[in-house]
Amino acid sequence: MNRLVLTLAAALIALPAAAQQSHQGHGAPAAAAQEPASTREFRAAADRMHRDMAIAYTGNADRDFAAGMIPHHQGAIDMARVALRHGSDPEIRALAESVIRAQEAEIAQLRAYLARTQPR
């Protein structure tokens, strides 16, 4: 498994805990106003991704996987764009650009799959 996938997977594994904390009062409005813009943007991207991943399951594992992975990959793209807007490390910037390219290609593949297959 390449380093990009492992890095992305590690970041995405941590997101549910971060999202849960933000919904438990740790992200109070006053505290959120003091957070850096990048933190607010990462939180918004994670919240949007988790909301959009709450798909209506059909029982067709192939289609459910494809439908759920589209917002998952879009979340990775959104986070990578936050890193590009606010980050400065050349390695992370290159990784973020790579994530965007890879995830956009996979989203296109997933959408094409959904378009050519029928729900059961």
mmCIF file of N, CA and C in Angstrom:
data_model
loop_
_atom_site.group_PDB
_atom_site.id
_atom_site.type_symbol
_atom_site.label_atom_id
_atom_site.label_comp_id
_atom_site.label_asym_id
_atom_site.label_seq_id
_atom_site.Cartn_x
_atom_site.Cartn_y
_atom_site.Cartn_z
ATOM 1 N N MET A 1 0.868 -1.166 0.000
ATOM 2 C CA MET A 1 0.000 0.000 0.000
ATOM 3 C C MET A 1 0.914 1.228 0.000
ATOM 4 N N ASN A 2 0.641 2.189 -0.849
ATOM 5 C CA ASN A 2 1.566 3.317 -0.920
ATOM 6 C C ASN A 2 1.356 4.306 0.221
ATOM 7 N N ARG A 3 2.336 5.155 0.396
ATOM 8 C CA ARG A 3 2.341 6.100 1.515
ATOM 9 C C ARG A 3 1.167 7.062 1.463
ATOM 10 N N LEU A 4 0.777 7.471 0.266
ATOM 11 C CA LEU A 4 -0.355 8.379 0.111
ATOM 12 C C LEU A 4 -1.621 7.759 0.681
ATOM 13 N N VAL A 5 -1.891 6.524 0.327
ATOM 14 C CA VAL A 5 -3.100 5.860 0.797
ATOM 15 C C VAL A 5 -3.051 5.682 2.308
ATOM 16 N N LEU A 6 -1.889 5.288 2.830
ATOM 17 C CA LEU A 6 -1.767 5.109 4.275
ATOM 18 C C LEU A 6 -1.950 6.422 5.018
ATOM 19 N N THR A 7 -1.384 7.501 4.507
ATOM 20 C CA THR A 7 -1.526 8.807 5.144
ATOM 21 C C THR A 7 -2.978 9.255 5.124
ATOM 22 N N LEU A 8 -3.620 9.097 3.979
ATOM 23 C CA LEU A 8 -5.024 9.489 3.860
ATOM 24 C C LEU A 8 -5.893 8.640 4.776
ATOM 25 N N ALA A 9 -5.630 7.350 4.811
ATOM 26 C CA ALA A 9 -6.417 6.465 5.671
ATOM 27 C C ALA A 9 -6.268 6.853 7.135
ATOM 28 N N ALA A 10 -5.049 7.163 7.560
ATOM 29 C CA ALA A 10 -4.834 7.558 8.956
ATOM 30 C C ALA A 10 -5.589 8.842 9.279
ATOM 31 N N ALA A 11 -5.576 9.787 8.358
ATOM 32 C CA ALA A 11 -6.285 11.047 8.592
ATOM 33 C C ALA A 11 -7.787 10.816 8.680
ATOM 34 N N LEU A 12 -8.305 9.974 7.814
ATOM 35 C CA LEU A 12 -9.743 9.746 7.799
ATOM 36 C C LEU A 12 -10.216 8.923 8.993
ATOM 37 N N ILE A 13 -9.347 8.055 9.498
ATOM 38 C CA ILE A 13 -9.697 7.279 10.690
ATOM 39 C C ILE A 13 -9.881 8.208 11.875
ATOM 40 N N ALA A 14 -9.088 9.256 11.965
ATOM 41 C CA ALA A 14 -9.161 10.178 13.088
ATOM 42 C C ALA A 14 -10.370 11.108 13.020
ATOM 43 N N LEU A 15 -10.965 11.260 11.854
ATOM 44 C CA LEU A 15 -12.049 12.228 11.694
ATOM 45 C C LEU A 15 -13.299 11.936 12.518
ATOM 46 N N PRO A 16 -13.770 10.682 12.608
ATOM 47 C CA PRO A 16 -14.986 10.475 13.408
ATOM 48 C C PRO A 16 -14.832 10.940 14.858
ATOM 49 N N ALA A 17 -13.678 10.700 15.457
ATOM 50 C CA ALA A 17 -13.471 11.149 16.843
ATOM 51 C C ALA A 17 -13.485 12.670 16.909
ATOM 52 N N ALA A 18 -12.861 13.314 15.948
ATOM 53 C CA ALA A 18 -12.851 14.782 15.940
ATOM 54 C C ALA A 18 -14.259 15.328 15.740
ATOM 55 N N ALA A 19 -15.010 14.701 14.844
ATOM 56 C CA ALA A 19 -16.377 15.154 14.609
ATOM 57 C C ALA A 19 -17.231 14.943 15.849
ATOM 58 N N GLN A 20 -17.034 13.817 16.526
ATOM 59 C CA GLN A 20 -17.801 13.543 17.738
ATOM 60 C C GLN A 20 -17.475 14.578 18.809
ATOM 61 N N GLN A 21 -16.207 14.930 18.967
ATOM 62 C CA GLN A 21 -15.827 15.938 19.959
ATOM 63 C C GLN A 21 -16.478 17.271 19.647
ATOM 64 N N SER A 22 -16.527 17.632 18.362
ATOM 65 C CA SER A 22 -17.105 18.936 18.018
ATOM 66 C C SER A 22 -18.593 18.976 18.324
ATOM 67 N N HIS A 23 -19.227 17.814 18.384
ATOM 68 C CA HIS A 23 -20.655 17.765 18.682
ATOM 69 C C HIS A 23 -20.926 17.556 20.172
ATOM 70 N N GLN A 24 -19.881 17.465 20.982
ATOM 71 C CA GLN A 24 -20.053 17.241 22.411
ATOM 72 C C GLN A 24 -19.766 18.505 23.214
ATOM 73 N N GLY A 25 -19.794 19.639 22.587
ATOM 74 C CA GLY A 25 -19.608 20.876 23.318
ATOM 75 C C GLY A 25 -18.175 21.371 23.341
ATOM 76 N N HIS A 26 -17.235 20.581 22.837
ATOM 77 C CA HIS A 26 -15.845 21.014 22.821
ATOM 78 C C HIS A 26 -15.622 22.100 21.771
ATOM 79 N N GLY A 27 -16.511 22.203 20.825
ATOM 80 C CA GLY A 27 -16.387 23.202 19.772
ATOM 81 C C GLY A 27 -17.359 24.339 20.000
ATOM 82 N N ALA A 28 -17.459 24.832 21.220
ATOM 83 C CA ALA A 28 -18.378 25.915 21.561
ATOM 84 C C ALA A 28 -18.095 27.120 20.679
ATOM 85 N N PRO A 29 -19.123 27.930 20.390
ATOM 86 C CA PRO A 29 -18.954 29.065 19.482
ATOM 87 C C PRO A 29 -17.782 29.973 19.842
ATOM 88 N N ALA A 30 -17.604 30.286 21.120
ATOM 89 C CA ALA A 30 -16.506 31.173 21.504
ATOM 90 C C ALA A 30 -15.165 30.523 21.211
ATOM 91 N N ALA A 31 -15.054 29.237 21.512
ATOM 92 C CA ALA A 31 -13.802 28.527 21.248
ATOM 93 C C ALA A 31 -13.557 28.414 19.751
ATOM 94 N N ALA A 32 -14.617 28.134 18.986
ATOM 95 C CA ALA A 32 -14.470 27.993 17.541
ATOM 96 C C ALA A 32 -14.005 29.295 16.909
ATOM 97 N N ALA A 33 -14.438 30.410 17.441
ATOM 98 C CA ALA A 33 -14.021 31.702 16.893
ATOM 99 C C ALA A 33 -12.525 31.934 17.079
ATOM 100 N N GLN A 34 -11.948 31.267 18.078
ATOM 101 C CA GLN A 34 -10.517 31.423 18.353
ATOM 102 C C GLN A 34 -9.662 30.444 17.551
ATOM 103 N N GLU A 35 -10.295 29.469 16.917
ATOM 104 C CA GLU A 35 -9.542 28.475 16.157
ATOM 105 C C GLU A 35 -8.977 29.092 14.884
ATOM 106 N N PRO A 36 -7.854 28.581 14.434
ATOM 107 C CA PRO A 36 -7.330 29.038 13.142
ATOM 108 C C PRO A 36 -8.331 28.717 12.022
ATOM 109 N N ALA A 37 -8.272 29.476 10.958
ATOM 110 C CA ALA A 37 -9.166 29.265 9.822
ATOM 111 C C ALA A 37 -9.035 27.846 9.283
ATOM 112 N N SER A 38 -7.817 27.314 9.271
ATOM 113 C CA SER A 38 -7.637 25.958 8.748
ATOM 114 C C SER A 38 -8.407 24.951 9.592
ATOM 115 N N THR A 39 -8.410 25.116 10.900
ATOM 116 C CA THR A 39 -9.140 24.196 11.774
ATOM 117 C C THR A 39 -10.630 24.264 11.496
ATOM 118 N N ARG A 40 -11.154 25.473 11.378
ATOM 119 C CA ARG A 40 -12.579 25.624 11.067
ATOM 120 C C ARG A 40 -12.916 24.972 9.725
ATOM 121 N N GLU A 41 -12.033 25.137 8.745
ATOM 122 C CA GLU A 41 -12.276 24.553 7.429
ATOM 123 C C GLU A 41 -12.177 23.034 7.461
ATOM 124 N N PHE A 42 -11.213 22.491 8.205
ATOM 125 C CA PHE A 42 -11.111 21.033 8.343
ATOM 126 C C PHE A 42 -12.363 20.484 9.018
ATOM 127 N N ARG A 43 -12.832 21.150 10.082
ATOM 128 C CA ARG A 43 -14.046 20.704 10.771
ATOM 129 C C ARG A 43 -15.249 20.720 9.825
ATOM 130 N N ALA A 44 -15.384 21.777 9.057
ATOM 131 C CA ALA A 44 -16.506 21.884 8.120
ATOM 132 C C ALA A 44 -16.436 20.778 7.074
ATOM 133 N N ALA A 45 -15.242 20.499 6.555
ATOM 134 C CA ALA A 45 -15.079 19.445 5.555
ATOM 135 C C ALA A 45 -15.434 18.083 6.150
ATOM 136 N N ALA A 46 -14.980 17.829 7.372
ATOM 137 C CA ALA A 46 -15.276 16.545 8.027
ATOM 138 C C ALA A 46 -16.766 16.405 8.295
ATOM 139 N N ASP A 47 -17.384 17.464 8.790
ATOM 140 C CA ASP A 47 -18.823 17.416 9.072
ATOM 141 C C ASP A 47 -19.623 17.160 7.790
ATOM 142 N N ARG A 48 -19.252 17.852 6.717
ATOM 143 C CA ARG A 48 -19.939 17.688 5.429
ATOM 144 C C ARG A 48 -19.752 16.252 4.916
ATOM 145 N N MET A 49 -18.524 15.734 5.017
ATOM 146 C CA MET A 49 -18.247 14.386 4.546
ATOM 147 C C MET A 49 -19.083 13.367 5.316
ATOM 148 N N HIS A 50 -19.090 13.483 6.642
ATOM 149 C CA HIS A 50 -19.852 12.514 7.439
ATOM 150 C C HIS A 50 -21.354 12.611 7.163
ATOM 151 N N ARG A 51 -21.856 13.810 7.006
ATOM 152 C CA ARG A 51 -23.277 13.982 6.680
ATOM 153 C C ARG A 51 -23.591 13.335 5.325
ATOM 154 N N ASP A 52 -22.743 13.604 4.335
ATOM 155 C CA ASP A 52 -23.003 13.098 2.989
ATOM 156 C C ASP A 52 -22.776 11.593 2.864
ATOM 157 N N MET A 53 -21.994 11.020 3.766
ATOM 158 C CA MET A 53 -21.784 9.572 3.744
ATOM 159 C C MET A 53 -22.982 8.818 4.314
ATOM 160 N N ALA A 54 -23.909 9.493 4.928
ATOM 161 C CA ALA A 54 -25.102 8.856 5.487
ATOM 162 C C ALA A 54 -26.096 8.598 4.357
ATOM 163 N N ILE A 55 -25.730 7.666 3.492
ATOM 164 C CA ILE A 55 -26.555 7.354 2.318
ATOM 165 C C ILE A 55 -27.695 6.419 2.704
ATOM 166 N N ALA A 56 -28.675 6.331 1.838
ATOM 167 C CA ALA A 56 -29.748 5.344 2.000
ATOM 168 C C ALA A 56 -29.223 4.035 1.407
ATOM 169 N N TYR A 57 -28.957 3.059 2.263
ATOM 170 C CA TYR A 57 -28.412 1.787 1.791
ATOM 171 C C TYR A 57 -29.473 1.002 1.042
ATOM 172 N N THR A 58 -29.029 0.337 -0.029
ATOM 173 C CA THR A 58 -29.937 -0.389 -0.905
ATOM 174 C C THR A 58 -29.882 -1.892 -0.695
ATOM 175 N N GLY A 59 -28.847 -2.372 -0.014
ATOM 176 C CA GLY A 59 -28.643 -3.801 0.102
ATOM 177 C C GLY A 59 -27.763 -4.351 -1.007
ATOM 178 N N ASN A 60 -27.476 -3.533 -2.008
ATOM 179 C CA ASN A 60 -26.552 -3.906 -3.078
ATOM 180 C C ASN A 60 -25.182 -3.382 -2.651
ATOM 181 N N ALA A 61 -24.345 -4.277 -2.164
ATOM 182 C CA ALA A 61 -23.057 -3.873 -1.592
ATOM 183 C C ALA A 61 -22.193 -3.099 -2.583
ATOM 184 N N ASP A 62 -22.235 -3.468 -3.847
ATOM 185 C CA ASP A 62 -21.413 -2.779 -4.843
ATOM 186 C C ASP A 62 -21.852 -1.324 -4.999
ATOM 187 N N ARG A 63 -23.143 -1.120 -5.174
ATOM 188 C CA ARG A 63 -23.652 0.242 -5.345
ATOM 189 C C ARG A 63 -23.537 1.048 -4.051
ATOM 190 N N ASP A 64 -23.793 0.419 -2.921
ATOM 191 C CA ASP A 64 -23.673 1.130 -1.642
ATOM 192 C C ASP A 64 -22.233 1.571 -1.404
ATOM 193 N N PHE A 65 -21.287 0.702 -1.741
ATOM 194 C CA PHE A 65 -19.875 1.066 -1.614
ATOM 195 C C PHE A 65 -19.565 2.274 -2.489
ATOM 196 N N ALA A 66 -19.967 2.207 -3.742
ATOM 197 C CA ALA A 66 -19.682 3.303 -4.673
ATOM 198 C C ALA A 66 -20.331 4.600 -4.202
ATOM 199 N N ALA A 67 -21.590 4.520 -3.777
ATOM 200 C CA ALA A 67 -22.306 5.726 -3.346
ATOM 201 C C ALA A 67 -21.690 6.321 -2.077
ATOM 202 N N GLY A 68 -21.249 5.492 -1.164
ATOM 203 C CA GLY A 68 -20.652 5.991 0.068
ATOM 204 C C GLY A 68 -19.237 6.510 -0.116
ATOM 205 N N MET A 69 -18.521 5.934 -1.065
ATOM 206 C CA MET A 69 -17.138 6.359 -1.272
ATOM 207 C C MET A 69 -17.037 7.713 -1.969
ATOM 208 N N ILE A 70 -18.042 8.092 -2.728
ATOM 209 C CA ILE A 70 -17.977 9.395 -3.405
ATOM 210 C C ILE A 70 -17.849 10.527 -2.386
ATOM 211 N N PRO A 71 -18.708 10.633 -1.384
ATOM 212 C CA PRO A 71 -18.516 11.715 -0.409
ATOM 213 C C PRO A 71 -17.264 11.520 0.448
ATOM 214 N N HIS A 72 -16.871 10.274 0.666
ATOM 215 C CA HIS A 72 -15.644 10.003 1.409
ATOM 216 C C HIS A 72 -14.450 10.591 0.657
ATOM 217 N N HIS A 73 -14.366 10.316 -0.634
ATOM 218 C CA HIS A 73 -13.275 10.860 -1.446
ATOM 219 C C HIS A 73 -13.382 12.374 -1.586
ATOM 220 N N GLN A 74 -14.606 12.890 -1.698
ATOM 221 C CA GLN A 74 -14.775 14.350 -1.781
ATOM 222 C C GLN A 74 -14.271 14.998 -0.499
ATOM 223 N N GLY A 75 -14.485 14.354 0.638
ATOM 224 C CA GLY A 75 -13.958 14.862 1.901
ATOM 225 C C GLY A 75 -12.443 14.946 1.880
ATOM 226 N N ALA A 76 -11.803 13.932 1.306
ATOM 227 C CA ALA A 76 -10.343 13.953 1.195
ATOM 228 C C ALA A 76 -9.890 15.110 0.301
ATOM 229 N N ILE A 77 -10.612 15.330 -0.783
ATOM 230 C CA ILE A 77 -10.282 16.446 -1.680
ATOM 231 C C ILE A 77 -10.448 17.773 -0.944
ATOM 232 N N ASP A 78 -11.544 17.920 -0.231
ATOM 233 C CA ASP A 78 -11.797 19.164 0.502
ATOM 234 C C ASP A 78 -10.705 19.419 1.541
ATOM 235 N N MET A 79 -10.290 18.373 2.256
ATOM 236 C CA MET A 79 -9.222 18.539 3.256
ATOM 237 C C MET A 79 -7.892 18.865 2.589
ATOM 238 N N ALA A 80 -7.629 18.242 1.448
ATOM 239 C CA ALA A 80 -6.389 18.532 0.729
ATOM 240 C C ALA A 80 -6.362 19.994 0.277
ATOM 241 N N ARG A 81 -7.510 20.500 -0.131
ATOM 242 C CA ARG A 81 -7.570 21.908 -0.547
ATOM 243 C C ARG A 81 -7.350 22.853 0.639
ATOM 244 N N VAL A 82 -7.814 22.465 1.820
ATOM 245 C CA VAL A 82 -7.530 23.260 3.023
ATOM 246 C C VAL A 82 -6.029 23.275 3.262
ATOM 247 N N ALA A 83 -5.402 22.122 3.139
ATOM 248 C CA ALA A 83 -3.951 22.044 3.335
ATOM 249 C C ALA A 83 -3.222 22.929 2.327
ATOM 250 N N LEU A 84 -3.692 22.954 1.102
ATOM 251 C CA LEU A 84 -3.046 23.805 0.090
ATOM 252 C C LEU A 84 -3.259 25.286 0.379
ATOM 253 N N ARG A 85 -4.432 25.634 0.895
ATOM 254 C CA ARG A 85 -4.694 27.045 1.206
ATOM 255 C C ARG A 85 -3.890 27.531 2.405
ATOM 256 N N HIS A 86 -3.706 26.669 3.386
ATOM 257 C CA HIS A 86 -3.129 27.134 4.648
ATOM 258 C C HIS A 86 -1.760 26.555 4.974
ATOM 259 N N GLY A 87 -1.379 25.471 4.331
ATOM 260 C CA GLY A 87 -0.111 24.824 4.654
ATOM 261 C C GLY A 87 1.048 25.389 3.862
ATOM 262 N N SER A 88 2.236 25.062 4.322
ATOM 263 C CA SER A 88 3.425 25.569 3.631
ATOM 264 C C SER A 88 4.482 24.498 3.390
ATOM 265 N N ASP A 89 4.344 23.331 4.004
ATOM 266 C CA ASP A 89 5.352 22.290 3.858
ATOM 267 C C ASP A 89 5.292 21.705 2.444
ATOM 268 N N PRO A 90 6.418 21.717 1.726
ATOM 269 C CA PRO A 90 6.413 21.229 0.335
ATOM 270 C C PRO A 90 5.973 19.770 0.207
ATOM 271 N N GLU A 91 6.350 18.939 1.160
ATOM 272 C CA GLU A 91 5.965 17.522 1.089
ATOM 273 C C GLU A 91 4.449 17.365 1.233
ATOM 274 N N ILE A 92 3.862 18.078 2.182
ATOM 275 C CA ILE A 92 2.413 17.995 2.393
ATOM 276 C C ILE A 92 1.666 18.608 1.220
ATOM 277 N N ARG A 93 2.177 19.703 0.688
ATOM 278 C CA ARG A 93 1.519 20.321 -0.467
ATOM 279 C C ARG A 93 1.513 19.365 -1.658
ATOM 280 N N ALA A 94 2.636 18.692 -1.897
ATOM 281 C CA ALA A 94 2.706 17.716 -2.996
ATOM 282 C C ALA A 94 1.761 16.552 -2.734
ATOM 283 N N LEU A 95 1.704 16.096 -1.490
ATOM 284 C CA LEU A 95 0.801 15.013 -1.132
ATOM 285 C C LEU A 95 -0.645 15.440 -1.333
ATOM 286 N N ALA A 96 -0.991 16.649 -0.918
ATOM 287 C CA ALA A 96 -2.356 17.155 -1.090
ATOM 288 C C ALA A 96 -2.726 17.218 -2.570
ATOM 289 N N GLU A 97 -1.812 17.665 -3.396
ATOM 290 C CA GLU A 97 -2.082 17.722 -4.840
ATOM 291 C C GLU A 97 -2.288 16.317 -5.399
ATOM 292 N N SER A 98 -1.503 15.361 -4.913
ATOM 293 C CA SER A 98 -1.640 13.976 -5.335
ATOM 294 C C SER A 98 -2.977 13.387 -4.888
ATOM 295 N N VAL A 99 -3.389 13.709 -3.670
ATOM 296 C CA VAL A 99 -4.683 13.244 -3.148
ATOM 297 C C VAL A 99 -5.803 13.764 -4.036
ATOM 298 N N ILE A 100 -5.744 15.037 -4.393
ATOM 299 C CA ILE A 100 -6.795 15.625 -5.230
ATOM 300 C C ILE A 100 -6.882 14.899 -6.564
ATOM 301 N N ARG A 101 -5.742 14.701 -7.220
ATOM 302 C CA ARG A 101 -5.751 14.009 -8.520
ATOM 303 C C ARG A 101 -6.310 12.590 -8.399
ATOM 304 N N ALA A 102 -5.824 11.847 -7.416
ATOM 305 C CA ALA A 102 -6.237 10.451 -7.261
ATOM 306 C C ALA A 102 -7.712 10.336 -6.910
ATOM 307 N N GLN A 103 -8.165 11.170 -5.972
ATOM 308 C CA GLN A 103 -9.550 11.067 -5.523
ATOM 309 C C GLN A 103 -10.523 11.551 -6.587
ATOM 310 N N GLU A 104 -10.154 12.568 -7.357
ATOM 311 C CA GLU A 104 -11.022 13.009 -8.448
ATOM 312 C C GLU A 104 -11.189 11.900 -9.482
ATOM 313 N N ALA A 105 -10.100 11.194 -9.782
ATOM 314 C CA ALA A 105 -10.172 10.085 -10.739
ATOM 315 C C ALA A 105 -11.057 8.963 -10.194
ATOM 316 N N GLU A 106 -10.923 8.663 -8.915
ATOM 317 C CA GLU A 106 -11.738 7.603 -8.331
ATOM 318 C C GLU A 106 -13.216 8.000 -8.247
ATOM 319 N N ILE A 107 -13.493 9.263 -7.954
ATOM 320 C CA ILE A 107 -14.883 9.725 -7.955
ATOM 321 C C ILE A 107 -15.484 9.557 -9.346
ATOM 322 N N ALA A 108 -14.734 9.907 -10.377
ATOM 323 C CA ALA A 108 -15.223 9.743 -11.751
ATOM 324 C C ALA A 108 -15.509 8.270 -12.041
ATOM 325 N N GLN A 109 -14.632 7.383 -11.593
ATOM 326 C CA GLN A 109 -14.830 5.951 -11.796
ATOM 327 C C GLN A 109 -16.073 5.456 -11.048
ATOM 328 N N LEU A 110 -16.253 5.905 -9.810
ATOM 329 C CA LEU A 110 -17.414 5.494 -9.018
ATOM 330 C C LEU A 110 -18.714 5.998 -9.637
ATOM 331 N N ARG A 111 -18.721 7.238 -10.104
ATOM 332 C CA ARG A 111 -19.922 7.789 -10.741
ATOM 333 C C ARG A 111 -20.249 7.041 -12.026
ATOM 334 N N ALA A 112 -19.213 6.704 -12.798
ATOM 335 C CA ALA A 112 -19.426 5.956 -14.038
ATOM 336 C C ALA A 112 -20.021 4.580 -13.728
ATOM 337 N N TYR A 113 -19.526 3.949 -12.674
ATOM 338 C CA TYR A 113 -20.070 2.658 -12.265
ATOM 339 C C TYR A 113 -21.559 2.788 -11.922
ATOM 340 N N LEU A 114 -21.890 3.781 -11.101
ATOM 341 C CA LEU A 114 -23.283 3.973 -10.711
ATOM 342 C C LEU A 114 -24.166 4.261 -11.919
ATOM 343 N N ALA A 115 -23.644 5.003 -12.894
ATOM 344 C CA ALA A 115 -24.432 5.366 -14.074
ATOM 345 C C ALA A 115 -24.702 4.160 -14.971
ATOM 346 N N ARG A 116 -23.787 3.200 -14.985
ATOM 347 C CA ARG A 116 -23.962 2.072 -15.908
ATOM 348 C C ARG A 116 -24.570 0.832 -15.256
ATOM 349 N N THR A 117 -24.810 0.857 -13.976
ATOM 350 C CA THR A 117 -25.401 -0.308 -13.310
ATOM 351 C C THR A 117 -26.767 0.057 -12.734
ATOM 352 N N GLN A 118 -27.594 -0.914 -12.667
ATOM 353 C CA GLN A 118 -28.940 -0.702 -12.127
ATOM 354 C C GLN A 118 -29.016 -1.213 -10.704
ATOM 355 N N PRO A 119 -29.778 -0.521 -9.860
ATOM 356 C CA PRO A 119 -29.996 -1.042 -8.513
ATOM 357 C C PRO A 119 -30.734 -2.380 -8.596
ATOM 358 N N ARG A 120 -30.475 -3.256 -7.660
ATOM 359 C CA ARG A 120 -31.175 -4.548 -7.656
ATOM 360 C C ARG A 120 -32.453 -4.447 -6.909
#
